[in-house]
Every structure is written in C-alpha cells, then in structure tokens.
PDB file of C-alpha atoms in Angstrom:
ATOM      1  CA  MET S 470      23.144   7.484  -6.539  1.00 75.00           C
ATOM      2  CA  ALA S 471      20.395   8.074  -9.093  1.00 85.00           C
ATOM      3  CA  HIS S 472      18.594   5.034 -10.498  1.00 93.00           C
ATOM      4  CA  GLN S 473      16.340   4.569 -13.495  1.00 97.00           C
ATOM      5  CA  ILE S 474      13.017   3.526 -11.957  1.00 98.00           C
ATOM      6  CA  ALA S 475       9.751   2.485 -13.596  1.00 98.00           C
ATOM      7  CA  VAL S 476       6.409   2.861 -11.820  1.00 97.00           C
ATOM      8  CA  ALA S 477       3.385   0.834 -12.948  1.00 96.00           C
ATOM      9  CA  GLY S 478       0.002   2.061 -11.789  1.00 91.00           C
ATOM     10  CA  ALA S 479       1.587   5.472 -11.702  1.00 89.00           C
ATOM     11  CA  SER S 480      -1.579   7.560 -11.460  1.00 86.00           C
ATOM     12  CA  GLY S 481      -3.088   5.779  -8.444  1.00 86.00           C
ATOM     13  CA  ALA S 482      -3.326   6.779  -4.777  1.00 87.00           C
ATOM     14  CA  ALA S 483       0.155   5.425  -4.024  1.00 92.00           C
ATOM     15  CA  GLY S 484       1.737   5.905  -7.443  1.00 92.00           C
ATOM     16  CA  ILE S 485       1.567   9.701  -7.632  1.00 94.00           C
ATOM     17  CA  PRO S 486       3.181  10.476  -4.234  1.00 95.00           C
ATOM     18  CA  ILE S 487       5.808   7.766  -4.810  1.00 97.00           C
ATOM     19  CA  ILE S 488       6.749   9.336  -8.142  1.00 96.00           C
ATOM     20  CA  LYS S 489       6.979  12.791  -6.550  1.00 96.00           C
ATOM     21  CA  GLU S 490       9.311  11.503  -3.824  1.00 97.00           C
ATOM     22  CA  LEU S 491      11.485   9.613  -6.323  1.00 98.00           C
ATOM     23  CA  LEU S 492      11.857  12.789  -8.378  1.00 97.00           C
ATOM     24  CA  ALA S 493      12.696  14.808  -5.252  1.00 97.00           C
ATOM     25  CA  ALA S 494      15.503  12.307  -4.628  1.00 97.00           C
ATOM     26  CA  ASP S 495      16.846  12.954  -8.172  1.00 97.00           C
ATOM     27  CA  HIS S 496      15.975   9.542  -9.573  1.00 97.00           C
ATOM     28  CA  LEU S 497      15.068   9.138 -13.236  1.00 97.00           C
ATOM     29  CA  VAL S 498      11.476   7.930 -13.365  1.00 97.00           C
ATOM     30  CA  THR S 499       9.410   6.299 -16.083  1.00 97.00           C
ATOM     31  CA  ALA S 500       5.644   6.228 -15.562  1.00 96.00           C
ATOM     32  CA  LEU S 501       4.142   3.213 -17.294  1.00 95.00           C
ATOM     33  CA  THR S 502       0.660   3.896 -18.639  1.00 90.00           C
ATOM     34  CA  ARG S 503      -1.705   1.642 -20.533  1.00 90.00           C
ATOM     35  CA  ILE S 504      -1.911   2.255 -24.293  1.00 89.00           C
ATOM     36  CA  GLY S 505      -4.729   4.722 -24.945  1.00 83.00           C
ATOM     37  CA  SER S 506      -4.881   5.955 -21.346  1.00 79.00           C
ATOM     38  CA  ASN S 507      -4.892   9.682 -20.530  1.00 78.00           C
ATOM     39  CA  SER S 508      -3.873   9.127 -16.897  1.00 74.00           C
ATOM     40  CA  SER S 509      -0.515  10.816 -17.480  1.00 71.00           C
ATOM     41  CA  SER S 510      -2.319  14.164 -17.123  1.00 76.00           C
ATOM     42  CA  LYS S 511      -2.476  13.495 -13.354  1.00 83.00           C
ATOM     43  CA  LEU S 512       1.302  13.233 -13.045  1.00 87.00           C
ATOM     44  CA  PRO S 513       3.721  16.063 -12.202  1.00 87.00           C
ATOM     45  CA  GLN S 514       5.684  17.860 -14.887  1.00 89.00           C
ATOM     46  CA  HIS S 515       9.387  17.186 -14.371  1.00 94.00           C
ATOM     47  CA  SER S 516      12.481  16.911 -16.548  1.00 94.00           C
ATOM     48  CA  ASN S 517      13.369  13.563 -14.922  1.00 96.00           C
ATOM     49  CA  LEU S 518       9.927  12.039 -15.551  1.00 96.00           C
ATOM     50  CA  SER S 519       9.141  10.271 -18.811  1.00 95.00           C
ATOM     51  CA  MET S 520       6.054   8.370 -19.944  1.00 94.00           C
ATOM     52  CA  ALA S 521       5.895   4.989 -21.647  1.00 94.00           C
ATOM     53  CA  GLN S 522       2.652   3.589 -22.994  1.00 93.00           C
ATOM     54  CA  VAL S 523       2.607  -0.189 -22.686  1.00 95.00           C
ATOM     55  CA  ASP S 524       0.451  -3.239 -23.195  1.00 95.00           C
ATOM     56  CA  TYR S 525       0.360  -4.812 -19.713  1.00 94.00           C
ATOM     57  CA  ASP S 526      -0.559  -8.157 -21.285  1.00 94.00           C
ATOM     58  CA  SER S 527       2.535  -8.195 -23.516  1.00 96.00           C
ATOM     59  CA  THR S 528       5.926  -9.243 -22.175  1.00 97.00           C
ATOM     60  CA  THR S 529       7.557  -7.796 -25.297  1.00 97.00           C
ATOM     61  CA  SER S 530       5.921  -4.393 -24.864  1.00 97.00           C
ATOM     62  CA  LEU S 531       6.891  -4.207 -21.212  1.00 97.00           C
ATOM     63  CA  THR S 532      10.422  -5.525 -21.767  1.00 98.00           C
ATOM     64  CA  ASN S 533      11.071  -2.839 -24.376  1.00 98.00           C
ATOM     65  CA  ALA S 534       9.825  -0.141 -21.984  1.00 97.00           C
ATOM     66  CA  LEU S 535      11.927  -1.446 -19.078  1.00 98.00           C
ATOM     67  CA  GLN S 536      15.296  -1.631 -20.813  1.00 98.00           C
ATOM     68  CA  GLY S 537      17.924   0.200 -18.753  1.00 97.00           C
ATOM     69  CA  HIS S 538      15.838   0.331 -15.568  1.00 98.00           C
ATOM     70  CA  ALA S 539      17.191  -0.904 -12.246  1.00 98.00           C
ATOM     71  CA  VAL S 540      13.964  -0.877 -10.223  1.00 98.00           C
ATOM     72  CA  VAL S 541      10.300  -1.517 -11.012  1.00 98.00           C
ATOM     73  CA  ILE S 542       7.550  -0.489  -8.586  1.00 98.00           C
ATOM     74  CA  ALA S 543       4.016  -1.870  -9.018  1.00 97.00           C
ATOM     75  CA  CYS S 544       1.254   0.337  -7.593  1.00 95.00           C
ATOM     76  CA  PHE S 545      -1.876  -1.451  -8.771  1.00 90.00           C
ATOM     77  CA  GLY S 546      -5.199  -1.292  -6.927  1.00 83.00           C
ATOM     78  CA  VAL S 547      -6.703  -4.038  -4.785  1.00 79.00           C
ATOM     79  CA  ALA S 548      -9.223  -5.006  -7.462  1.00 74.00           C
ATOM     80  CA  THR S 549      -6.480  -5.896  -9.956  1.00 80.00           C
ATOM     81  CA  PRO S 550      -7.049  -9.427 -11.307  1.00 79.00           C
ATOM     82  CA  VAL S 551      -5.037 -12.351  -9.953  1.00 80.00           C
ATOM     83  CA  GLY S 552      -1.917 -12.908 -12.047  1.00 84.00           C
ATOM     84  CA  SER S 553      -1.820  -9.361 -13.413  1.00 89.00           C
ATOM     85  CA  GLN S 554       1.715  -8.730 -12.097  1.00 95.00           C
ATOM     86  CA  ASP S 555       3.217 -11.865 -13.682  1.00 96.00           C
ATOM     87  CA  THR S 556       3.865 -10.319 -17.088  1.00 97.00           C
ATOM     88  CA  LEU S 557       5.459  -7.268 -15.475  1.00 97.00           C
ATOM     89  CA  ILE S 558       7.706  -9.528 -13.387  1.00 98.00           C
ATOM     90  CA  ASP S 559       8.725 -11.579 -16.435  1.00 98.00           C
ATOM     91  CA  ALA S 560       9.468  -8.422 -18.412  1.00 98.00           C
ATOM     92  CA  SER S 561      11.496  -6.980 -15.532  1.00 98.00           C
ATOM     93  CA  ILE S 562      13.721 -10.056 -15.511  1.00 98.00           C
ATOM     94  CA  ALA S 563      14.058 -10.017 -19.305  1.00 98.00           C
ATOM     95  CA  ALA S 564      15.049  -6.333 -19.239  1.00 98.00           C
ATOM     96  CA  GLY S 565      17.699  -6.814 -16.538  1.00 98.00           C
ATOM     97  CA  VAL S 566      15.841  -5.123 -13.672  1.00 98.00           C
ATOM     98  CA  THR S 567      17.455  -6.001 -10.338  1.00 98.00           C
ATOM     99  CA  ARG S 568      14.774  -5.018  -7.778  1.00 98.00           C
ATOM    100  CA  PHE S 569      10.993  -5.376  -8.003  1.00 98.00           C
ATOM    101  CA  LEU S 570       8.559  -3.860  -5.504  1.00 98.00           C
ATOM    102  CA  PRO S 571       5.228  -5.686  -5.904  1.00 97.00           C
ATOM    103  CA  SER S 572       1.904  -4.020  -5.302  1.00 96.00           C
ATOM    104  CA  GLU S 573       1.855  -4.498  -1.531  1.00 95.00           C
ATOM    105  CA  PHE S 574       1.701  -1.167   0.363  1.00 95.00           C
ATOM    106  CA  GLY S 575      -0.805  -2.336   2.982  1.00 95.00           C
ATOM    107  CA  THR S 576      -1.345  -4.887   5.715  1.00 95.00           C
ATOM    108  CA  ASP S 577       0.814  -7.914   6.447  1.00 97.00           C
ATOM    109  CA  THR S 578       0.461 -10.513   3.691  1.00 96.00           C
ATOM    110  CA  GLU S 579       2.961 -12.695   5.576  1.00 96.00           C
ATOM    111  CA  ASN S 580       0.243 -13.170   8.199  1.00 97.00           C
ATOM    112  CA  PRO S 581      -1.593 -16.467   7.508  1.00 97.00           C
ATOM    113  CA  LYS S 582      -5.040 -15.017   8.259  1.00 97.00           C
ATOM    114  CA  CYS S 583      -4.451 -12.044   5.946  1.00 96.00           C
ATOM    115  CA  ALA S 584      -3.139 -14.330   3.220  1.00 95.00           C
ATOM    116  CA  LYS S 585      -6.453 -16.220   3.139  1.00 96.00           C
ATOM    117  CA  LEU S 586      -8.583 -13.126   2.511  1.00 95.00           C
ATOM    118  CA  PRO S 587      -9.762 -12.920  -1.134  1.00 93.00           C
ATOM    119  CA  VAL S 588      -8.890  -9.214  -1.268  1.00 93.00           C
ATOM    120  CA  PHE S 589      -5.213 -10.224  -1.199  1.00 94.00           C
ATOM    121  CA  ALA S 590      -5.376 -13.038  -3.769  1.00 93.00           C
ATOM    122  CA  ASN S 591      -3.478 -10.988  -6.353  1.00 93.00           C
ATOM    123  CA  LYS S 592      -0.788 -10.018  -3.836  1.00 95.00           C
ATOM    124  CA  ILE S 593      -0.284 -13.568  -2.584  1.00 96.00           C
ATOM    125  CA  GLN S 594      -0.080 -14.942  -6.115  1.00 96.00           C
ATOM    126  CA  ALA S 595       2.434 -12.250  -7.100  1.00 96.00           C
ATOM    127  CA  LEU S 596       4.588 -12.946  -4.037  1.00 97.00           C
ATOM    128  CA  ASP S 597       4.619 -16.681  -4.764  1.00 97.00           C
ATOM    129  CA  TYR S 598       5.517 -15.981  -8.390  1.00 97.00           C
ATOM    130  CA  LEU S 599       8.287 -13.580  -7.356  1.00 97.00           C
ATOM    131  CA  LYS S 600       9.815 -16.084  -4.954  1.00 97.00           C
ATOM    132  CA  ARG S 601       9.920 -18.744  -7.669  1.00 98.00           C
ATOM    133  CA  LYS S 602      11.535 -16.322 -10.136  1.00 98.00           C
ATOM    134  CA  VAL S 603      14.074 -15.039  -7.602  1.00 98.00           C
ATOM    135  CA  ALA S 604      15.138 -18.628  -6.873  1.00 98.00           C
ATOM    136  CA  VAL S 605      16.261 -19.149 -10.475  1.00 98.00           C
ATOM    137  CA  ASN S 606      17.405 -15.584 -11.264  1.00 97.00           C
ATOM    138  CA  PRO S 607      20.054 -14.631  -8.664  1.00 95.00           C
ATOM    139  CA  SER S 608      20.500 -11.094 -10.008  1.00 97.00           C
ATOM    140  CA  PHE S 609      16.782 -10.391  -9.511  1.00 98.00           C
ATOM    141  CA  SER S 610      15.239  -9.584  -6.099  1.00 98.00           C
ATOM    142  CA  TYR S 611      12.163  -8.085  -4.485  1.00 98.00           C
ATOM    143  CA  THR S 612      11.003  -6.001  -1.522  1.00 98.00           C
ATOM    144  CA  ALA S 613       7.432  -6.217  -0.199  1.00 98.00           C
ATOM    145  CA  LEU S 614       6.783  -2.943   1.643  1.00 98.00           C
ATOM    146  CA  CYS S 615       4.079  -3.090   4.339  1.00 98.00           C
ATOM    147  CA  PRO S 616       3.035   0.286   5.848  1.00 98.00           C
ATOM    148  CA  GLY S 617      -0.284  -0.824   7.308  1.00 98.00           C
ATOM    149  CA  ALA S 618      -3.386   1.258   6.618  1.00 97.00           C
ATOM    150  CA  PHE S 619      -2.953   4.547   4.757  1.00 97.00           C
ATOM    151  CA  LEU S 620      -3.372   7.146   7.510  1.00 98.00           C
ATOM    152  CA  ASP S 621      -4.161  10.321   5.563  1.00 97.00           C
ATOM    153  CA  TRP S 622      -6.274   8.561   2.922  1.00 96.00           C
ATOM    154  CA  GLY S 623      -8.016   6.563   5.660  1.00 97.00           C
ATOM    155  CA  LEU S 624      -9.059   9.753   7.433  1.00 98.00           C
ATOM    156  CA  GLU S 625     -10.060  11.529   4.236  1.00 97.00           C
ATOM    157  CA  VAL S 626     -12.399   8.814   2.927  1.00 96.00           C
ATOM    158  CA  GLY S 627     -13.499   7.454   6.313  1.00 96.00           C
ATOM    159  CA  PHE S 628     -11.810   4.070   5.984  1.00 96.00           C
ATOM    160  CA  LEU S 629     -10.429   4.343   9.553  1.00 98.00           C
ATOM    161  CA  VAL S 630     -12.821   6.910  11.022  1.00 98.00           C
ATOM    162  CA  ASN S 631     -14.324  10.041   9.463  1.00 98.00           C
ATOM    163  CA  PRO S 632     -13.283  13.228  11.321  1.00 98.00           C
ATOM    164  CA  ARG S 633     -15.106  15.515   8.868  1.00 97.00           C
ATOM    165  CA  THR S 634     -18.531  13.918   9.433  1.00 98.00           C
ATOM    166  CA  HIS S 635     -17.739  12.805  12.995  1.00 98.00           C
ATOM    167  CA  SER S 636     -18.845   9.283  12.196  1.00 98.00           C
ATOM    168  CA  ALA S 637     -17.317   5.829  12.234  1.00 98.00           C
ATOM    169  CA  THR S 638     -18.058   2.147  11.934  1.00 97.00           C
ATOM    170  CA  VAL S 639     -16.165   0.774  14.930  1.00 98.00           C
ATOM    171  CA  TYR S 640     -15.037  -2.845  14.838  1.00 98.00           C
ATOM    172  CA  ASP S 641     -14.731  -5.225  17.796  1.00 98.00           C
ATOM    173  CA  GLY S 642     -15.031  -2.439  20.356  1.00 98.00           C
ATOM    174  CA  GLY S 643     -12.493  -0.120  18.706  1.00 98.00           C
ATOM    175  CA  ASP S 644      -9.529  -0.666  21.027  1.00 98.00           C
ATOM    176  CA  ARG S 645      -7.433  -2.979  18.859  1.00 98.00           C
ATOM    177  CA  LEU S 646      -4.109  -1.379  17.881  1.00 98.00           C
ATOM    178  CA  PHE S 647      -2.915  -1.177  14.280  1.00 98.00           C
ATOM    179  CA  SER S 648      -0.036   0.350  12.354  1.00 98.00           C
ATOM    180  CA  THR S 649      -0.774   3.224  10.014  1.00 98.00           C
ATOM    181  CA  THR S 650       1.326   5.407   7.712  1.00 98.00           C
ATOM    182  CA  THR S 651       0.825   8.488   5.552  1.00 98.00           C
ATOM    183  CA  LEU S 652       1.333   8.313   1.805  1.00 97.00           C
ATOM    184  CA  LYS S 653       4.202  10.793   2.213  1.00 97.00           C
ATOM    185  CA  THR S 654       6.039   8.470   4.598  1.00 98.00           C
ATOM    186  CA  ILE S 655       5.317   5.450   2.390  1.00 98.00           C
ATOM    187  CA  SER S 656       6.886   7.310  -0.504  1.00 98.00           C
ATOM    188  CA  LYS S 657       9.934   8.197   1.584  1.00 98.00           C
ATOM    189  CA  ALA S 658      10.229   4.533   2.566  1.00 98.00           C
ATOM    190  CA  VAL S 659      10.270   3.537  -1.109  1.00 98.00           C
ATOM    191  CA  VAL S 660      13.134   5.939  -1.748  1.00 98.00           C
ATOM    192  CA  SER S 661      14.953   4.666   1.331  1.00 98.00           C
ATOM    193  CA  THR S 662      14.437   1.057   0.237  1.00 98.00           C
ATOM    194  CA  ILE S 663      16.276   1.864  -2.983  1.00 97.00           C
ATOM    195  CA  ALA S 664      19.100   3.309  -0.869  1.00 97.00           C
ATOM    196  CA  HIS S 665      19.176   0.142   1.287  1.00 98.00           C
ATOM    197  CA  LEU S 666      18.850  -2.614  -1.275  1.00 97.00           C
ATOM    198  CA  GLU S 667      20.838  -5.256   0.580  1.00 98.00           C
ATOM    199  CA  GLU S 668      19.038  -4.762   3.922  1.00 98.00           C
ATOM    200  CA  THR S 669      15.621  -5.005   2.243  1.00 98.00           C
ATOM    201  CA  LYS S 670      16.367  -7.853  -0.163  1.00 98.00           C
ATOM    202  CA  ASN S 671      13.810 -10.630  -0.703  1.00 98.00           C
ATOM    203  CA  ARG S 672      11.643  -9.973   2.318  1.00 98.00           C
ATOM    204  CA  HIS S 673       8.721  -8.058   3.751  1.00 98.00           C
ATOM    205  CA  VAL S 674       9.707  -4.679   5.191  1.00 98.00           C
ATOM    206  CA  TYR S 675       7.463  -3.113   7.847  1.00 98.00           C
ATOM    207  CA  ILE S 676       7.042   0.580   8.613  1.00 98.00           C
ATOM    208  CA  HIS S 677       4.566   2.856  10.347  1.00 98.00           C
ATOM    209  CA  ASP S 678       4.097   6.461  11.380  1.00 98.00           C
ATOM    210  CA  ALA S 679       2.034   5.497  14.408  1.00 98.00           C
ATOM    211  CA  VAL S 680       0.186   2.723  16.209  1.00 98.00           C
ATOM    212  CA  VAL S 681      -3.388   3.768  16.964  1.00 98.00           C
ATOM    213  CA  SER S 682      -6.848   2.350  17.568  1.00 98.00           C
ATOM    214  CA  GLN S 683     -10.159   3.579  16.201  1.00 98.00           C
ATOM    215  CA  ASN S 684     -11.123   4.781  19.677  1.00 98.00           C
ATOM    216  CA  LYS S 685      -7.860   6.697  20.023  1.00 98.00           C
ATOM    217  CA  LEU S 686      -8.478   8.506  16.732  1.00 98.00           C
ATOM    218  CA  ILE S 687     -12.022   9.399  17.802  1.00 98.00           C
ATOM    219  CA  ALA S 688     -10.771  10.649  21.176  1.00 98.00           C
ATOM    220  CA  MET S 689      -8.176  12.825  19.461  1.00 98.00           C
ATOM    221  CA  VAL S 690     -10.819  14.435  17.253  1.00 98.00           C
ATOM    222  CA  LYS S 691     -13.079  15.036  20.263  1.00 97.00           C
ATOM    223  CA  LYS S 692     -10.156  16.700  22.032  1.00 96.00           C
ATOM    224  CA  LEU S 693      -9.648  18.978  19.031  1.00 96.00           C
ATOM    225  CA  ASP S 694     -13.246  20.113  18.440  1.00 96.00           C
ATOM    226  CA  GLY S 695     -15.383  18.715  21.275  1.00 96.00           C
ATOM    227  CA  LYS S 696     -18.137  17.415  18.987  1.00 97.00           C
ATOM    228  CA  ASP S 697     -20.152  14.242  19.505  1.00 96.00           C
ATOM    229  CA  TRP S 698     -19.781  11.283  17.163  1.00 98.00           C
ATOM    230  CA  ASP S 699     -22.223   9.025  15.359  1.00 98.00           C
ATOM    231  CA  VAL S 700     -20.721   5.578  15.946  1.00 98.00           C
ATOM    232  CA  CYS S 701     -21.995   2.288  14.565  1.00 97.00           C
ATOM    233  CA  HIS S 702     -20.611  -0.785  16.321  1.00 98.00           C
ATOM    234  CA  THR S 703     -20.054  -4.078  14.510  1.00 97.00           C
ATOM    235  CA  THR S 704     -17.642  -6.998  14.484  1.00 98.00           C
ATOM    236  CA  THR S 705     -14.949  -7.982  12.021  1.00 97.00           C
ATOM    237  CA  SER S 706     -16.372 -11.515  11.911  1.00 97.00           C
ATOM    238  CA  PHE S 707     -19.733 -10.155  10.736  1.00 96.00           C
ATOM    239  CA  ALA S 708     -18.036  -7.846   8.212  1.00 96.00           C
ATOM    240  CA  GLU S 709     -15.962 -10.728   6.848  1.00 96.00           C
ATOM    241  CA  ALA S 710     -18.954 -13.059   6.485  1.00 96.00           C
ATOM    242  CA  ASP S 711     -20.993 -10.328   4.792  1.00 96.00           C
ATOM    243  CA  ALA S 712     -18.174  -9.507   2.367  1.00 95.00           C
ATOM    244  CA  LEU S 713     -17.544 -13.156   1.492  1.00 95.00           C
ATOM    245  CA  ALA S 714     -21.270 -13.625   0.814  1.00 95.00           C
ATOM    246  CA  GLU S 715     -21.164 -10.646  -1.558  1.00 94.00           C
ATOM    247  CA  LEU S 716     -18.214 -12.118  -3.445  1.00 91.00           C
ATOM    248  CA  GLU S 717     -20.126 -15.380  -3.921  1.00 93.00           C
ATOM    249  CA  LYS S 718     -22.745 -13.563  -6.013  1.00 93.00           C
ATOM    250  CA  GLU S 719     -22.732 -13.881  -9.787  1.00 90.00           C
ATOM    251  CA  ASN S 720     -22.088 -10.145 -10.210  1.00 91.00           C
ATOM    252  CA  PRO S 721     -20.590  -8.996  -6.901  1.00 89.00           C
ATOM    253  CA  ASP S 722     -20.223  -5.370  -5.880  1.00 90.00           C
ATOM    254  CA  VAL S 723     -16.446  -4.955  -5.460  1.00 81.00           C
ATOM    255  CA  THR S 724     -16.900  -2.148  -2.946  1.00 82.00           C
ATOM    256  CA  LYS S 725     -19.088  -4.325  -0.709  1.00 88.00           C
ATOM    257  CA  GLY S 726     -16.900  -7.388  -1.240  1.00 88.00           C
ATOM    258  CA  LEU S 727     -13.287  -6.304  -1.147  1.00 89.00           C
ATOM    259  CA  PHE S 728     -13.041  -3.114   0.881  1.00 90.00           C
ATOM    260  CA  PRO S 729     -14.621  -4.522   4.072  1.00 94.00           C
ATOM    261  CA  LEU S 730     -12.022  -7.291   3.915  1.00 96.00           C
ATOM    262  CA  LEU S 731      -9.313  -4.621   3.918  1.00 96.00           C
ATOM    263  CA  GLN S 732     -10.833  -3.284   7.132  1.00 97.00           C
ATOM    264  CA  VAL S 733     -10.912  -6.792   8.586  1.00 97.00           C
ATOM    265  CA  SER S 734      -7.186  -7.113   7.865  1.00 97.00           C
ATOM    266  CA  VAL S 735      -6.519  -3.860   9.742  1.00 98.00           C
ATOM    267  CA  PHE S 736      -8.947  -4.125  12.667  1.00 98.00           C
ATOM    268  CA  GLY S 737      -9.366  -7.899  13.069  1.00 97.00           C
ATOM    269  CA  ASP S 738      -7.928 -10.080  15.821  1.00 97.00           C
ATOM    270  CA  GLY S 739      -4.929 -12.139  14.727  1.00 97.00           C
ATOM    271  CA  TYR S 740      -4.377 -10.385  11.389  1.00 96.00           C
ATOM    272  CA  GLY S 741      -1.107  -8.795  12.509  1.00 96.00           C
ATOM    273  CA  GLY S 742      -2.191  -5.189  12.079  1.00 97.00           C
ATOM    274  CA  ASP S 743       0.298  -3.893  14.679  1.00 98.00           C
ATOM    275  CA  PHE S 744       3.880  -4.066  13.349  1.00 98.00           C
ATOM    276  CA  SER S 745       5.566  -2.889  16.570  1.00 97.00           C
ATOM    277  CA  THR S 746       7.428  -6.150  17.247  1.00 97.00           C
ATOM    278  CA  HIS S 747       9.028  -6.400  13.794  1.00 97.00           C
ATOM    279  CA  LEU S 748       9.381  -2.818  12.622  1.00 97.00           C
ATOM    280  CA  ASP S 749      11.968  -1.672  10.046  1.00 98.00           C
ATOM    281  CA  ASN S 750      11.685   2.078  10.690  1.00 98.00           C
ATOM    282  CA  ARG S 751      15.334   2.284  11.760  1.00 97.00           C
ATOM    283  CA  VAL S 752      16.535   0.502   8.629  1.00 98.00           C
ATOM    284  CA  LEU S 753      14.717   3.006   6.415  1.00 98.00           C
ATOM    285  CA  ASN S 754      15.216   6.078   8.630  1.00 97.00           C
ATOM    286  CA  ILE S 755      11.494   6.501   9.299  1.00 98.00           C
ATOM    287  CA  LYS S 756      11.000   8.664  12.404  1.00 97.00           C
ATOM    288  CA  GLY S 757       7.337   8.049  13.148  1.00 96.00           C
ATOM    289  CA  MET S 758       4.831  10.442  14.733  1.00 97.00           C
ATOM    290  CA  ASP S 759       4.188  11.383  18.328  1.00 97.00           C
ATOM    291  CA  ASP S 760       0.652  12.256  19.470  1.00 97.00           C
ATOM    292  CA  GLY S 761       1.184  15.966  18.846  1.00 97.00           C
ATOM    293  CA  GLU S 762       2.180  15.343  15.236  1.00 97.00           C
ATOM    294  CA  LEU S 763      -0.722  12.957  14.827  1.00 97.00           C
ATOM    295  CA  GLU S 764      -3.159  15.608  16.073  1.00 97.00           C
ATOM    296  CA  SER S 765      -1.655  18.135  13.639  1.00 97.00           C
ATOM    297  CA  LEU S 766      -2.387  15.722  10.815  1.00 97.00           C
ATOM    298  CA  ILE S 767      -5.911  14.903  11.981  1.00 97.00           C
ATOM    299  CA  VAL S 768      -6.936  18.566  12.191  1.00 96.00           C
ATOM    300  CA  ARG S 769      -6.538  18.835   8.399  1.00 96.00           C
ATOM    301  CA  TYR S 770      -9.483  16.464   7.967  1.00 96.00           C
ATOM    302  CA  LEU S 771     -11.976  18.245  10.232  1.00 95.00           C
TER     303      LEU S 771
END
C-alpha cells in the first residue's frame, strides 16, 4: 500500500538514500526543504517525488506542507539545535500524520550512558517531546530506528577505520563489538517499518547488517590487500573528556566536540553498541551480512 510520506532533512547522508528506497517501493514522497535552499538539486528526479519549501520555525508553514501525509521522517544532522524537531512534531499532529520517525538513525539513545552524551541532546529532547505528545494524541505514534554506526559512510570517511589510507584511531584496544549498518539497509528498514506499523509502534527498533570490532575490520582489509596499517591507540574515556572540554569553550569546534562523542557511543564500554540481544531484523526482514559479504563491501573502499 502506497503512503504519502514527507522527509525533512531530505538532502543529507541518510535522507537521500531513504528517499530513493521509498520511491522504489512506490510511495509518494515529499521532500521538505528550507525556504531559499537549493538542496533539492541533490535529489533524484522522479514522478512520485515532490518538493515543498517550508519555514522549519513555523508550525503553520509545516502544517500546510504536511496535509494529507501519513508518515513524516526527520533526517536532521547531529549538530541540529535542541528542540528543532518540536515544531515539525506539532505540525505533524495538526496535519493528521499518524507515524513520525524522529532523527535517530544511530546508536542506542535508550541506553542511559548514551542519553547523557551532549551529542544526543537533540535526540533525547525530541524523544521526550514525542512521548508526551503520543500520550495525549492516540492516533499519533512514533518509531525510533537504531541501526548503529553507518557502515559504508564510516568506512568512506574513516569514522570506523580508514581502508583507503590504511589508518585508524583504535579505541580501548579495538576488540569491542558494535552493530553497524549500510545506508542502503537503513533505507530498506525505513520502508519495512512503514509496512509494519503496529509491530514498530512507539518504541526503539534495532537493526544491523553486522556486528564487528575495529580490529576485525582492520584484519579483513589486511586479508584483502596485505598492507600494513598506521594505528593510533587511545581510550574512549580520554576522547570523551577531550570532547567535553572542547564543548565548554566559548566558541567550540563542533567537529572536535560532537563527532568524537559519536565514536564514544559506538566504541565505548557500556554504551550498548552491540544490538545482538534485542535485534529487530526479523520484524523488518533485514537479512544481515556474513563475512564474505562484508569483505565485498570493504573492498570498495580500498
């Protein structure tokens, strides 16, 4: 069954592949773009894709754009200000939207240690706001999709390890396991969530393509090309303290402040980076990768 679906943050790392997968599933998609933005040029050309320029600070503007939509998906970046999803949530309710996917798409914000990290302040605030709104609007619901670290993006930019330069910053020895998922699989999970609305209602949903460690990824690359690696060893506790100190500055560098905290949430002890014990792959028909498929992916980034 085709739904009318709006995507906010449509031109971002997650937004574009999600839109492509929604269109492949024959949904009708509206890409919300900020008034005056030219980001729509990054989006695919498709008869089922329309654009709506909106004022993200105006409930009226957003409500008008969301009329007739069943689902709203927020794909904002980690540096988005705290409270920035509230207006979109209010407008979704006013327009009669029945399912809202907040800008999660990462590590486990249900984990108490993750929830305390400043990098997730916007996500935690949005989840609290959603829960309050759901409690008084029974026709409105949410799904918080957690795929762990982005696998393909993490290899491309060196967030996990960097196969192309054969270098890595390895945390806490590099053996800690974590869940990781490609943007393609994340996008398929979004589509599957829309096909399984009751099973995914008002909760976190966990998926992954694979469970790996930094050392396992490095070993796989060495197996593929035999080259030595330049590895810098550090600890997540040091990275967290350094990042928090940066954020205390009057004019902090977001890259030095927020992104190391994302790595802490993936690689750190007690942050729940491995979803194996509470996985929803079967609910959403996510197959996962074996080591051979993982190697076939990694070779693209050499």
